[in-house]
mmCIF file with all atom_site columns, C-alpha atoms in Angstrom:
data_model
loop_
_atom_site.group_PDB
_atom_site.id
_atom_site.type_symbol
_atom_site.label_atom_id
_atom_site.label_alt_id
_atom_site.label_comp_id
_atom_site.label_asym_id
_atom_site.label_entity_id
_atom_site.label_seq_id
_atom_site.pdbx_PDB_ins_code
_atom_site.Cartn_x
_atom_site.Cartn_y
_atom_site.Cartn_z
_atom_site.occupancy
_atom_site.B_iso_or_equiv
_atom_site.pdbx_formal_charge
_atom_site.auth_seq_id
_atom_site.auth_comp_id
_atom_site.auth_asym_id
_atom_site.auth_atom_id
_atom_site.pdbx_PDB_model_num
ATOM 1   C CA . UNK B 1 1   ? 29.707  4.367   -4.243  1.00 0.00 ? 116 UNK B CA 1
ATOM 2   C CA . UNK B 1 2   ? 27.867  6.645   -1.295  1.00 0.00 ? 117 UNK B CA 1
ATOM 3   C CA . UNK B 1 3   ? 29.801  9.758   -0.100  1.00 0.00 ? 118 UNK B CA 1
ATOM 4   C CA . UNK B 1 4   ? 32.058  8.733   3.021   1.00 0.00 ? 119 UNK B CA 1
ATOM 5   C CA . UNK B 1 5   ? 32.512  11.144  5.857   1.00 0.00 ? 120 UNK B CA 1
ATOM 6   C CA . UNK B 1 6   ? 35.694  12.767  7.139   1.00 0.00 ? 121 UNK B CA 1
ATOM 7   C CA . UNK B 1 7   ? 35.933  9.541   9.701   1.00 0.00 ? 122 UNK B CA 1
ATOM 8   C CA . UNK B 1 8   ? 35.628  7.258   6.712   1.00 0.00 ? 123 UNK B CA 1
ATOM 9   C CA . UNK B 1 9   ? 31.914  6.106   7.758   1.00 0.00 ? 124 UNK B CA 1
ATOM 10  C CA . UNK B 1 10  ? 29.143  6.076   5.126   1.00 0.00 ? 125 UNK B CA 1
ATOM 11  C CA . UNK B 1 11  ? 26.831  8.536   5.188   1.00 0.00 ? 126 UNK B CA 1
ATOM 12  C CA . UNK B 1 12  ? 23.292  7.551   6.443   1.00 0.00 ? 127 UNK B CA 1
ATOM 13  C CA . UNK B 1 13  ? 20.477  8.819   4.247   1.00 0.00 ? 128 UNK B CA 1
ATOM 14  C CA . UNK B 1 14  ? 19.119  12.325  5.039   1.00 0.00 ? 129 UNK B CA 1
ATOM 15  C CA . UNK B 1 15  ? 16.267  12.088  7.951   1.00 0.00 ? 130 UNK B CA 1
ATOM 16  C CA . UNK B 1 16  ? 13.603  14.049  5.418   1.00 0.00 ? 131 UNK B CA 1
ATOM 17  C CA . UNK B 1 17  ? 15.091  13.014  1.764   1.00 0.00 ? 132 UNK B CA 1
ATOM 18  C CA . UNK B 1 18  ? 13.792  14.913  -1.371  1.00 0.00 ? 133 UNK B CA 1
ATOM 19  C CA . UNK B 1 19  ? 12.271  12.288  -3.045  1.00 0.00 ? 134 UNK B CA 1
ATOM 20  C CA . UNK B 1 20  ? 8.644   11.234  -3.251  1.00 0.00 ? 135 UNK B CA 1
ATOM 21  C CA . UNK B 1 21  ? 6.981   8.079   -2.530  1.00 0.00 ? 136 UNK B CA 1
ATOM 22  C CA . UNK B 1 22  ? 4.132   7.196   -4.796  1.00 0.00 ? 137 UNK B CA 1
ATOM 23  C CA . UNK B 1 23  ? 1.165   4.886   -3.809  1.00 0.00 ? 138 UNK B CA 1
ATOM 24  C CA . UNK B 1 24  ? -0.400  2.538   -6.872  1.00 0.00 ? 139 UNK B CA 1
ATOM 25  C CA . UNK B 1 25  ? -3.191  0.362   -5.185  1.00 0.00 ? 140 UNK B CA 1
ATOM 26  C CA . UNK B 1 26  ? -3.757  -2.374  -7.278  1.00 0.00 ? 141 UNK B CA 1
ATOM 27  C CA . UNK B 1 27  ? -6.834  -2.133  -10.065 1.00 0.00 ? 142 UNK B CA 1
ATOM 28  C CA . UNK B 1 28  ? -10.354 -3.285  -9.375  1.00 0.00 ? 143 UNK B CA 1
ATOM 29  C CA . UNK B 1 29  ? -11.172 -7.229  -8.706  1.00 0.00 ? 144 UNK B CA 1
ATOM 30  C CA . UNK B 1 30  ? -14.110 -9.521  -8.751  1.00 0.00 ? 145 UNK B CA 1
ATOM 31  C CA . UNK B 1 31  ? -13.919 -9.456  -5.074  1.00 0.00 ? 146 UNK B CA 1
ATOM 32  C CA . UNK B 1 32  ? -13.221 -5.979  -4.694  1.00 0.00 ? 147 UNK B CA 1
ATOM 33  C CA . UNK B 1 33  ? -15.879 -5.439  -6.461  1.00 0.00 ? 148 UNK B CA 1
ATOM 34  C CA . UNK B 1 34  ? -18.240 -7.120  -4.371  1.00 0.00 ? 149 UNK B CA 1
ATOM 35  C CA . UNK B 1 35  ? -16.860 -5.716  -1.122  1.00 0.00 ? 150 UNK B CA 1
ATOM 36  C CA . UNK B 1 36  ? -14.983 -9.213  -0.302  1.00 0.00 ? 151 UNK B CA 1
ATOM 37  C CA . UNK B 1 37  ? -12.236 -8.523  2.082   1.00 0.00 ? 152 UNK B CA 1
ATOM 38  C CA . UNK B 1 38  ? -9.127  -10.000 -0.054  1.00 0.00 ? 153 UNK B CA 1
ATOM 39  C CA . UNK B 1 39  ? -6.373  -10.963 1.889   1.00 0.00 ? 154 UNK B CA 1
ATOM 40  C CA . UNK B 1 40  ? -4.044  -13.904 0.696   1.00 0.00 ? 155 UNK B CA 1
ATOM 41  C CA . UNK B 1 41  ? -6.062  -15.046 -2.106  1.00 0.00 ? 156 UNK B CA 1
ATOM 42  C CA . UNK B 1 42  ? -4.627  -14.679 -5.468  1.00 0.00 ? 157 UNK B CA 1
ATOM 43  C CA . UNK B 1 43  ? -7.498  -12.939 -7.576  1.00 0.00 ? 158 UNK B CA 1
ATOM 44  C CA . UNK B 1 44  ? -6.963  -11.824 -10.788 1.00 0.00 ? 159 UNK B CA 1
ATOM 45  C CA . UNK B 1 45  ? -7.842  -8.198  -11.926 1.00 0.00 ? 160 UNK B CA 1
ATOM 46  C CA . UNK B 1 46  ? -11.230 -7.435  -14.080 1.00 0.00 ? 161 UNK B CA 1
ATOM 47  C CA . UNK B 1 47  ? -11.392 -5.964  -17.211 1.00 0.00 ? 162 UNK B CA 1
ATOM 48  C CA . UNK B 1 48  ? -12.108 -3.161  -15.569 1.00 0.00 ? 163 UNK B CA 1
ATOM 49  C CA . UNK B 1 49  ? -9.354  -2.931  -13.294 1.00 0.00 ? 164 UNK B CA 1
ATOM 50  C CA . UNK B 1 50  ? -7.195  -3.594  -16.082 1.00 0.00 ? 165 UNK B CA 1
ATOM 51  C CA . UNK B 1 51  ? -8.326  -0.557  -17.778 1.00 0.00 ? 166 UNK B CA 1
ATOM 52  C CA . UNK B 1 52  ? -8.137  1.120   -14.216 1.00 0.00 ? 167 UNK B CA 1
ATOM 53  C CA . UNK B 1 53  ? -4.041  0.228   -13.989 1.00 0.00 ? 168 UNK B CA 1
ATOM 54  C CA . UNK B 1 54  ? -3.267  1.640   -17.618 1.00 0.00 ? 169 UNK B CA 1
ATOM 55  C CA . UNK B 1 55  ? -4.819  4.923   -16.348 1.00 0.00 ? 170 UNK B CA 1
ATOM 56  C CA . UNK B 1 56  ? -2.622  5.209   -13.347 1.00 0.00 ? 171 UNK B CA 1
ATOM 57  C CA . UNK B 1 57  ? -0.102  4.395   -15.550 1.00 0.00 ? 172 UNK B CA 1
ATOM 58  C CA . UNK B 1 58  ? -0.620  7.972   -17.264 1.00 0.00 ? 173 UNK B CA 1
ATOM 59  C CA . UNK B 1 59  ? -0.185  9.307   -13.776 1.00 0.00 ? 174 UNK B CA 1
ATOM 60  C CA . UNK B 1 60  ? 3.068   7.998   -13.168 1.00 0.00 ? 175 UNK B CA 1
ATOM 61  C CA . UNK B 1 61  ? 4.518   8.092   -16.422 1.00 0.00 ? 176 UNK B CA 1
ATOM 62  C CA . UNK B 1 62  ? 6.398   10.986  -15.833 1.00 0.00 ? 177 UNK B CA 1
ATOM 63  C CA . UNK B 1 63  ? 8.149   9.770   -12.893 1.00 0.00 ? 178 UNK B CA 1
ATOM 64  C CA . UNK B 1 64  ? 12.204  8.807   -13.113 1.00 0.00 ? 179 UNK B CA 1
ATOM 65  C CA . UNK B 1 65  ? 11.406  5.719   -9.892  1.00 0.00 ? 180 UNK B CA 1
ATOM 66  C CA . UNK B 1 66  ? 15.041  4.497   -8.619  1.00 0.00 ? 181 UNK B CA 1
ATOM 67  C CA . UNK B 1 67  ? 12.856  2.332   -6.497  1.00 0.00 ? 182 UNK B CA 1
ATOM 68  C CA . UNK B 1 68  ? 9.864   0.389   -7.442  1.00 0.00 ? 183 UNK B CA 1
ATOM 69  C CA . UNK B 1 69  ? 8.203   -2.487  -4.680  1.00 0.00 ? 184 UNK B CA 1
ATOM 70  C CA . UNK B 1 70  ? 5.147   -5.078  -5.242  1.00 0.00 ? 185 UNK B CA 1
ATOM 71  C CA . UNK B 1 71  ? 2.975   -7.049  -3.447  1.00 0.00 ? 186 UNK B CA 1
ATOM 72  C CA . UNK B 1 72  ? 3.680   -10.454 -4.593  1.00 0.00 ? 187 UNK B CA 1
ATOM 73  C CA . UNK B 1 73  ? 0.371   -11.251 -5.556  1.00 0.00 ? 188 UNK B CA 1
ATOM 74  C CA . UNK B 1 74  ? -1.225  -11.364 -9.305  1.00 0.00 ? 189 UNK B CA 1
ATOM 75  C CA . UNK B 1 75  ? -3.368  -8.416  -8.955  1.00 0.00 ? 190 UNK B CA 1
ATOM 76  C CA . UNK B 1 76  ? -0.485  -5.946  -7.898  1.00 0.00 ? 191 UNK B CA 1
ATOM 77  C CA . UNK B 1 77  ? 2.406   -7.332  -10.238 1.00 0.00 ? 192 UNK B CA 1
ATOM 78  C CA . UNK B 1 78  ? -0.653  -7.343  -13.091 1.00 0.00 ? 193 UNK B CA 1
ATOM 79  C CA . UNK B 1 79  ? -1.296  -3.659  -12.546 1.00 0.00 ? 194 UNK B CA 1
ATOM 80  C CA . UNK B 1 80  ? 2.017   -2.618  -12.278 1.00 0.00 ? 195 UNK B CA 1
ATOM 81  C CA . UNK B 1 81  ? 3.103   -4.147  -15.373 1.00 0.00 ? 196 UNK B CA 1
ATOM 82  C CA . UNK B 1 82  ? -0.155  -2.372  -16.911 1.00 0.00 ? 197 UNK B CA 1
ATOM 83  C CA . UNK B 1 83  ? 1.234   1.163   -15.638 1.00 0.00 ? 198 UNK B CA 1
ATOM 84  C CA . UNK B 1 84  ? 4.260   0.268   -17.245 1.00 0.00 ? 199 UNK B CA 1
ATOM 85  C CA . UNK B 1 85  ? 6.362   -0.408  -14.084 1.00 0.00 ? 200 UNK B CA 1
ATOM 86  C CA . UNK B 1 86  ? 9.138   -2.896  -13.352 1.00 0.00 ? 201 UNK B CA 1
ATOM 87  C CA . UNK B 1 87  ? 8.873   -3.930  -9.700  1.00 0.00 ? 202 UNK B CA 1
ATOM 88  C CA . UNK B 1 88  ? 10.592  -5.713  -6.875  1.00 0.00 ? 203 UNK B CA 1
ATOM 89  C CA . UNK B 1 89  ? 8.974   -8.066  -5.373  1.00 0.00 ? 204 UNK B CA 1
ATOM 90  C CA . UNK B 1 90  ? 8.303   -7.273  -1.541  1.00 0.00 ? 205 UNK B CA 1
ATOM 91  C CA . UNK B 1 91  ? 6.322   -9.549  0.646   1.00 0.00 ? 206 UNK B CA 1
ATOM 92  C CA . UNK B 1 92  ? 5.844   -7.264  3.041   1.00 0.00 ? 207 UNK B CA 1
ATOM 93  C CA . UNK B 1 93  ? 3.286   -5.198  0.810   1.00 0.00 ? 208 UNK B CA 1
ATOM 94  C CA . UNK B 1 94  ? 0.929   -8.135  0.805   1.00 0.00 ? 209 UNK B CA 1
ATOM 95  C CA . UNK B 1 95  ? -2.468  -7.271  1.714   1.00 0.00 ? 210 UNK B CA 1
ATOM 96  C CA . UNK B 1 96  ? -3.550  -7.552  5.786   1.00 0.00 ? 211 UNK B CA 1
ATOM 97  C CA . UNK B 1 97  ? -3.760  -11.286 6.252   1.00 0.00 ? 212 UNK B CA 1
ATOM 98  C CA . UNK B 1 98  ? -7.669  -11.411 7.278   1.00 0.00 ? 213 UNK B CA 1
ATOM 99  C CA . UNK B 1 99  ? -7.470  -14.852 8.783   1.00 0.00 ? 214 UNK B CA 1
ATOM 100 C CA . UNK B 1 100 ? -10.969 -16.379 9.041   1.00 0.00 ? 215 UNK B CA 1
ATOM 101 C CA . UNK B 1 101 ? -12.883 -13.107 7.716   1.00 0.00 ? 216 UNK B CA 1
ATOM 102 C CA . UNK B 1 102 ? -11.133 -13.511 4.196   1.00 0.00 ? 217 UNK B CA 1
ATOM 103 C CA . UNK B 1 103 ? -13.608 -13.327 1.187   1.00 0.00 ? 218 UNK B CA 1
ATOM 104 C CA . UNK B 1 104 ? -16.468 -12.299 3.895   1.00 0.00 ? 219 UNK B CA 1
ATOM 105 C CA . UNK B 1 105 ? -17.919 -8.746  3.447   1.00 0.00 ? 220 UNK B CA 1
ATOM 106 C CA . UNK B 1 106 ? -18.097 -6.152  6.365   1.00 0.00 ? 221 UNK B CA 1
ATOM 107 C CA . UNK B 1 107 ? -22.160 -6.865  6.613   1.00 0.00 ? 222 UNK B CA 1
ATOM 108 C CA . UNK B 1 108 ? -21.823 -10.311 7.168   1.00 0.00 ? 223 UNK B CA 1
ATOM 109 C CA . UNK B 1 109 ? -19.348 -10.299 9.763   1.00 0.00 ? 224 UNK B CA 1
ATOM 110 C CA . UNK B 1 110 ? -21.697 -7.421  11.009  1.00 0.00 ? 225 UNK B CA 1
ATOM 111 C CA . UNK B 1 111 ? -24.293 -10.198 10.890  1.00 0.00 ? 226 UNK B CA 1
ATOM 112 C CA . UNK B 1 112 ? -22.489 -12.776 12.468  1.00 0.00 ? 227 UNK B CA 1
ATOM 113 C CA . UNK B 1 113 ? -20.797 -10.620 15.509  1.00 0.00 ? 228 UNK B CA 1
ATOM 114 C CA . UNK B 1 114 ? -23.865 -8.768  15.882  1.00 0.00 ? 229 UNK B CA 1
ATOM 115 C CA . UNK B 1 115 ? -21.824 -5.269  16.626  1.00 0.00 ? 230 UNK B CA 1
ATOM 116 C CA . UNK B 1 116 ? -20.563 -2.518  14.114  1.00 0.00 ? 231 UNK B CA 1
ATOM 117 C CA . UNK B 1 117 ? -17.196 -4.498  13.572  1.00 0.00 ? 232 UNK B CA 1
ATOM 118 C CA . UNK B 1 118 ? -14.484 -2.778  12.014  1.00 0.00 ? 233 UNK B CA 1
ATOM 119 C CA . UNK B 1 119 ? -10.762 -4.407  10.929  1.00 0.00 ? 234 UNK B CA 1
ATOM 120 C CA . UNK B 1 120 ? -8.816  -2.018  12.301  1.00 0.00 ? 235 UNK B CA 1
ATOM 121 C CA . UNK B 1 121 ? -10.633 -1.178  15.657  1.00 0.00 ? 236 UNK B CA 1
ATOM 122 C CA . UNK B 1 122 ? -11.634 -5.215  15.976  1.00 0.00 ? 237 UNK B CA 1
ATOM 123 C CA . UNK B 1 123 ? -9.167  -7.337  14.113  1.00 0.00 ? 238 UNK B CA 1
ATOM 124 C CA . UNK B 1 124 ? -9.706  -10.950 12.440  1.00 0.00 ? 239 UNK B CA 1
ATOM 125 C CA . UNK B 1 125 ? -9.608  -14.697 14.062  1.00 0.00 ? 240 UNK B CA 1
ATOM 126 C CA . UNK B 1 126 ? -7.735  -16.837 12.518  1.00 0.00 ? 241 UNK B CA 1
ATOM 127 C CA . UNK B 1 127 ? -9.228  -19.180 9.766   1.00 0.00 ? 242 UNK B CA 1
ATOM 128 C CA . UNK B 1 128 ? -7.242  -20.927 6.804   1.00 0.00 ? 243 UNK B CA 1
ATOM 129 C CA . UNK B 1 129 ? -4.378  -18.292 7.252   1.00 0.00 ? 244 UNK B CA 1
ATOM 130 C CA . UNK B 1 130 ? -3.437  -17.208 11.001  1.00 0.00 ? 245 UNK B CA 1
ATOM 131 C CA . UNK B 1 131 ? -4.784  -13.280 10.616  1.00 0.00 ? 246 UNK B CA 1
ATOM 132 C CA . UNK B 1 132 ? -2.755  -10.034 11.419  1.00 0.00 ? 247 UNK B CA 1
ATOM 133 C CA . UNK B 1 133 ? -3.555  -7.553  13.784  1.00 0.00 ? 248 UNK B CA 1
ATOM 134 C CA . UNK B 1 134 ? -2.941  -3.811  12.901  1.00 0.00 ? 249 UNK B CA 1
ATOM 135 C CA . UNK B 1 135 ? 0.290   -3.999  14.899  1.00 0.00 ? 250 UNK B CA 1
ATOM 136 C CA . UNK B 1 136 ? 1.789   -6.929  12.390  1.00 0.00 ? 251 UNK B CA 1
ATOM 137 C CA . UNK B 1 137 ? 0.564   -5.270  9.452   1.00 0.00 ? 252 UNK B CA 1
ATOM 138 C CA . UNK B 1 138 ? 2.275   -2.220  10.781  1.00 0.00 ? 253 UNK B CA 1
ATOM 139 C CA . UNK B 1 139 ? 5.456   -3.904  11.598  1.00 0.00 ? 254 UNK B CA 1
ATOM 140 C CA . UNK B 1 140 ? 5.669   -4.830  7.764   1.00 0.00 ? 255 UNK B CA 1
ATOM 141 C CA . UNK B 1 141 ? 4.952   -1.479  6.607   1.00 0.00 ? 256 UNK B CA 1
ATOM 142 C CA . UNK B 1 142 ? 7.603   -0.189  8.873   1.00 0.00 ? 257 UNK B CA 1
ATOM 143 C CA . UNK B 1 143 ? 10.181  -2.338  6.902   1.00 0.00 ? 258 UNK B CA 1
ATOM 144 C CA . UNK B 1 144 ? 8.884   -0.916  3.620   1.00 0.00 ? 259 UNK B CA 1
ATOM 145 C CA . UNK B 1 145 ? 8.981   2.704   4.884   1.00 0.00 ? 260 UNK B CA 1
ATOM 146 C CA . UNK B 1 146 ? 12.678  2.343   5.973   1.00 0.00 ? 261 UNK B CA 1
ATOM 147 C CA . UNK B 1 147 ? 13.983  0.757   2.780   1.00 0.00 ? 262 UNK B CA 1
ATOM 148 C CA . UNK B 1 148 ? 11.858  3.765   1.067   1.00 0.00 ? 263 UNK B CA 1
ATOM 149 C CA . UNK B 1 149 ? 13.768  6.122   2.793   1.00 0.00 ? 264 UNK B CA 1
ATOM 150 C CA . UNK B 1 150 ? 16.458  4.856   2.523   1.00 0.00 ? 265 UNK B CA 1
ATOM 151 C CA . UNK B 1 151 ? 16.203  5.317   -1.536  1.00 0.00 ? 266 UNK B CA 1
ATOM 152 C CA . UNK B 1 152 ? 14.259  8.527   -1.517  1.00 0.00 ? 267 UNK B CA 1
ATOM 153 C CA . UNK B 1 153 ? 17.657  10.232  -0.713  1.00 0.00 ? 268 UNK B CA 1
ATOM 154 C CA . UNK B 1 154 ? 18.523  9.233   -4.717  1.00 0.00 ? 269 UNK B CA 1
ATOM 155 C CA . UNK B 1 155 ? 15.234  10.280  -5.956  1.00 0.00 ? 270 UNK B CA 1
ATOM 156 C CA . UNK B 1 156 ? 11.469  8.592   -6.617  1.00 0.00 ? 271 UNK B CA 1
ATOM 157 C CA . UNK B 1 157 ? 10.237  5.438   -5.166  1.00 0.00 ? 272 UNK B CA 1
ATOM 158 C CA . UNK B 1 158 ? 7.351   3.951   -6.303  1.00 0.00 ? 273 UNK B CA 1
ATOM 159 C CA . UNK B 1 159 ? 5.247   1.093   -4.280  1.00 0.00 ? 274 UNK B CA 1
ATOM 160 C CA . UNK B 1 160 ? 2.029   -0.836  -5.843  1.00 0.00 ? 275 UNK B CA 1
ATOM 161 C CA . UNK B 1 161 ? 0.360   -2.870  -3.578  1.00 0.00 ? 276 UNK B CA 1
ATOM 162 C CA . UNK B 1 162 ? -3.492  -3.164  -1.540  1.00 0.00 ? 277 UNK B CA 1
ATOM 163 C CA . UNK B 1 163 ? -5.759  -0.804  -0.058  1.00 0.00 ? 278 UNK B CA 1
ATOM 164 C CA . UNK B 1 164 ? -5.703  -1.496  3.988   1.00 0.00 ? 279 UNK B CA 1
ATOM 165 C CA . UNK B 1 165 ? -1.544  -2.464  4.008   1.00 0.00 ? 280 UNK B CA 1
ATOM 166 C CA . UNK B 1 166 ? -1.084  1.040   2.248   1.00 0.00 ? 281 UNK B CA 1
ATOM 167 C CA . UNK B 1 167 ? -3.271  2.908   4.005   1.00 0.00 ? 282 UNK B CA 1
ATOM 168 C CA . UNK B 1 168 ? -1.523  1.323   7.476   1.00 0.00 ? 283 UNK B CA 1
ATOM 169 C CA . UNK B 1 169 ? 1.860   2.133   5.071   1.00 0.00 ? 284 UNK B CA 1
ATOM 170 C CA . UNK B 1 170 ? 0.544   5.797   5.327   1.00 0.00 ? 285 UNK B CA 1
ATOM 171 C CA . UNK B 1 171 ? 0.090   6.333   8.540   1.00 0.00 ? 286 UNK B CA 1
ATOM 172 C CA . UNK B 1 172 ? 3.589   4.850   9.488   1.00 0.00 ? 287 UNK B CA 1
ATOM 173 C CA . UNK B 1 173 ? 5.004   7.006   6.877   1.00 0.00 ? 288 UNK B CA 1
ATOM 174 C CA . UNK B 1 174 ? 3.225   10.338  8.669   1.00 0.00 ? 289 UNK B CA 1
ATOM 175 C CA . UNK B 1 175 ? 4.546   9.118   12.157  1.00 0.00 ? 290 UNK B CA 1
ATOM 176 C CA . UNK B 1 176 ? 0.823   8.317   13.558  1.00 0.00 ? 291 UNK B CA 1
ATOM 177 C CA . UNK B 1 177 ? -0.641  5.016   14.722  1.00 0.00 ? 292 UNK B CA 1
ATOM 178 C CA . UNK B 1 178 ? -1.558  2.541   12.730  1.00 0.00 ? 293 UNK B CA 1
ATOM 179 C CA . UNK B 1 179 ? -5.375  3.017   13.181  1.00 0.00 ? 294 UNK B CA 1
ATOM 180 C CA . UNK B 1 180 ? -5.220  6.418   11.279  1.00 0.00 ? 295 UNK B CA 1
ATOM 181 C CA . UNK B 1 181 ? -5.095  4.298   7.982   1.00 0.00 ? 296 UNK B CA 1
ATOM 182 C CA . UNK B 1 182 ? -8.976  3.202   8.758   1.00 0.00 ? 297 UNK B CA 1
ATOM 183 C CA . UNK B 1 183 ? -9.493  7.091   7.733   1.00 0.00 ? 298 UNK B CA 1
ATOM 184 C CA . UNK B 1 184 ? -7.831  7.273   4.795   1.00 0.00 ? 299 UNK B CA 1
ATOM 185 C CA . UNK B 1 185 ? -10.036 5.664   1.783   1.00 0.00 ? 300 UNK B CA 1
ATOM 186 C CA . UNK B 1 186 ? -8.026  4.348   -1.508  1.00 0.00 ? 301 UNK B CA 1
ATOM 187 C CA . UNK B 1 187 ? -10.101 3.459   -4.372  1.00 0.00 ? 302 UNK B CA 1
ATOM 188 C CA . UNK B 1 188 ? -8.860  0.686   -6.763  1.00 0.00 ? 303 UNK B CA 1
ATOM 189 C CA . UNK B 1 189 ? -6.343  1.816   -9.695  1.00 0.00 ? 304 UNK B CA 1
ATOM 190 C CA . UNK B 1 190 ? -5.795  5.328   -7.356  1.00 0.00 ? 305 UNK B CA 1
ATOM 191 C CA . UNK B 1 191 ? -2.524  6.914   -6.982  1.00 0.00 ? 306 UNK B CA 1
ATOM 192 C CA . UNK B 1 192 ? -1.115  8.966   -4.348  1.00 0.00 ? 307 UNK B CA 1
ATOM 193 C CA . UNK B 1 193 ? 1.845   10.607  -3.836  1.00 0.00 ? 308 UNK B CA 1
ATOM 194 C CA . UNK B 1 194 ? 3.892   11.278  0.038   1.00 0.00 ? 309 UNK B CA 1
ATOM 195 C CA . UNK B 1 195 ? 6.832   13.690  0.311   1.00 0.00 ? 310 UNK B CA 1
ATOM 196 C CA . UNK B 1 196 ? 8.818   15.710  3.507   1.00 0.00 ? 311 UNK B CA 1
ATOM 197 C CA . UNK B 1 197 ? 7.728   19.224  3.883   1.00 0.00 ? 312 UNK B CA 1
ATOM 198 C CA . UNK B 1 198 ? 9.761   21.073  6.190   1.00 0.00 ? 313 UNK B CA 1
ATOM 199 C CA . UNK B 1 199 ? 10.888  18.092  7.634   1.00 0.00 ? 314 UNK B CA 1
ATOM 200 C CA . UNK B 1 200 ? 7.607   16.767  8.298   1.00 0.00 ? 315 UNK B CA 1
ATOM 201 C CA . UNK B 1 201 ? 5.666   14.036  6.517   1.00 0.00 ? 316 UNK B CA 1
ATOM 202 C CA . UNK B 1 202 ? 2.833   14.907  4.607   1.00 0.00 ? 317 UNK B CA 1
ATOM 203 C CA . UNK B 1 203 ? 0.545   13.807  1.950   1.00 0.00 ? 318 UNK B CA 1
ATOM 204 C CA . UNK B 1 204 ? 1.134   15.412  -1.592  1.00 0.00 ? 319 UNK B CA 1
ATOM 205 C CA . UNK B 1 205 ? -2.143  13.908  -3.254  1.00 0.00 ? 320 UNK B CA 1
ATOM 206 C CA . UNK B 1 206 ? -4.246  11.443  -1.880  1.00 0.00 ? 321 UNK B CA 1
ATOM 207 C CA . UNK B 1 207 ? -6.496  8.854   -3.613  1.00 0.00 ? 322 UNK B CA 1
ATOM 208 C CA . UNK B 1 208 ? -6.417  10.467  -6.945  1.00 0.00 ? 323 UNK B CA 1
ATOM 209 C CA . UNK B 1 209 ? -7.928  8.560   -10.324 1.00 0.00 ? 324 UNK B CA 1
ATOM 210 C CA . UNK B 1 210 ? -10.895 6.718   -10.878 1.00 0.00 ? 325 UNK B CA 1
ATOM 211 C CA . UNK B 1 211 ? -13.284 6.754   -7.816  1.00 0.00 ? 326 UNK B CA 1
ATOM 212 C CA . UNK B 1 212 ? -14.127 3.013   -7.382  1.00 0.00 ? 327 UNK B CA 1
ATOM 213 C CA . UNK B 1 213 ? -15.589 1.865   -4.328  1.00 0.00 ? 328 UNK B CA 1
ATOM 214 C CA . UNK B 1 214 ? -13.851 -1.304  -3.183  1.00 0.00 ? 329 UNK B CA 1
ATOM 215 C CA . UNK B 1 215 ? -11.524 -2.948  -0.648  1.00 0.00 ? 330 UNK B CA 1
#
């Protein structure tokens, strides 16, 4: 039971808690790979990004998580079972919906528009799947960032999930728009690691692991 206060209220979590919140993208894909933007579709992880989610799995294993979210989709749950994690399930760590533009790759959407498109300065039409624009993705992440909080007042929280929702999870998390995430690269099977310094949000490690190119 939490601590109650002299007027018999609970106690609301601390507004910069001591615990860290750890970033696992997801290991490399076929499509990944290939520079496919991967959305909704359920790929499977390669070999490779198999081997990619035990390593991370070194770089967490000395983390005591009271906390640990998913993506729902194969390629997250797959690599955090690899790294030795027992997740949640949390739909709102599934990858940017890219509406038409899913499985295309930044040149051929290039090609097609004709100007230096860009997902988070542009957005996506919608296709099989309606497409998000940085705001909805944001508004997800927002949800995720407040139930991390909330649980970063016990201790560790771990989420595993894609490369442009947690780099849009990132810049909520450091109290910036949502646009700041299109600077912040995350290779495949990377981990990084956000904490409160002096009551500000900052970024611990960033994008550390393997260096593999892919999105």
């Amino acid at each position: 039971m939490r601590p109650l206060c002299q007027t018999g209220a609970v106690t609301s979590p601390p507004a910069t808690p001591d615990g860290r919140l750890v970033l696992l993208r997801h290991g490399e894909t076929e499509w990944s790979r290939s520079g496919r933007h991967t959305g909704r579709t359920d790929v499977p992880l390669t070999e490779h990004g198999e081997e990619l989610a035990r390593q991370a799995g070194r770089l967490v294993a000395d983390y005591d998580f009271v906390l640990t979210l998913s993506s729902s989709l194969q390629r997250a749950r797959r690599t955090a079972e690899l790294a030795g994690l027992t997740p949640e399930v949390d739909d709102d760590l599934l990858e940017w919906d890219y509406g038409g533009y899913e499985g295309l790759t930044t040149p051929q959407i290039r090609d097609e528009l004709g100007y230096d498109w860009t997902v988070f300065r542009d957005g996506v039409p919608p296709g099989d799947t309606p497409g998000e624009t940085v705001e909805e993705v944001a508004a997800r992440a927002s949800r995720v960032v407040k139930r991390a909080l909330a649980a970063m007042a016990e201790g560790d929280v771990a989420l595993v999930g894609h490369g442009h929702c947690l780099r849009v999870l990132t810049s909520v998390f450091l109290r910036q728009e949502p646009r700041l995430g299109a600077q912040l690269l995350l290779d495949a099977g990377s981990v990084s690691v956000l904490q409160f310094e002096r009551e500000q949000p900052a970024i611990r490690v960033w994008n550390h692991g393997p260096a593999v190119t892919g999105h």
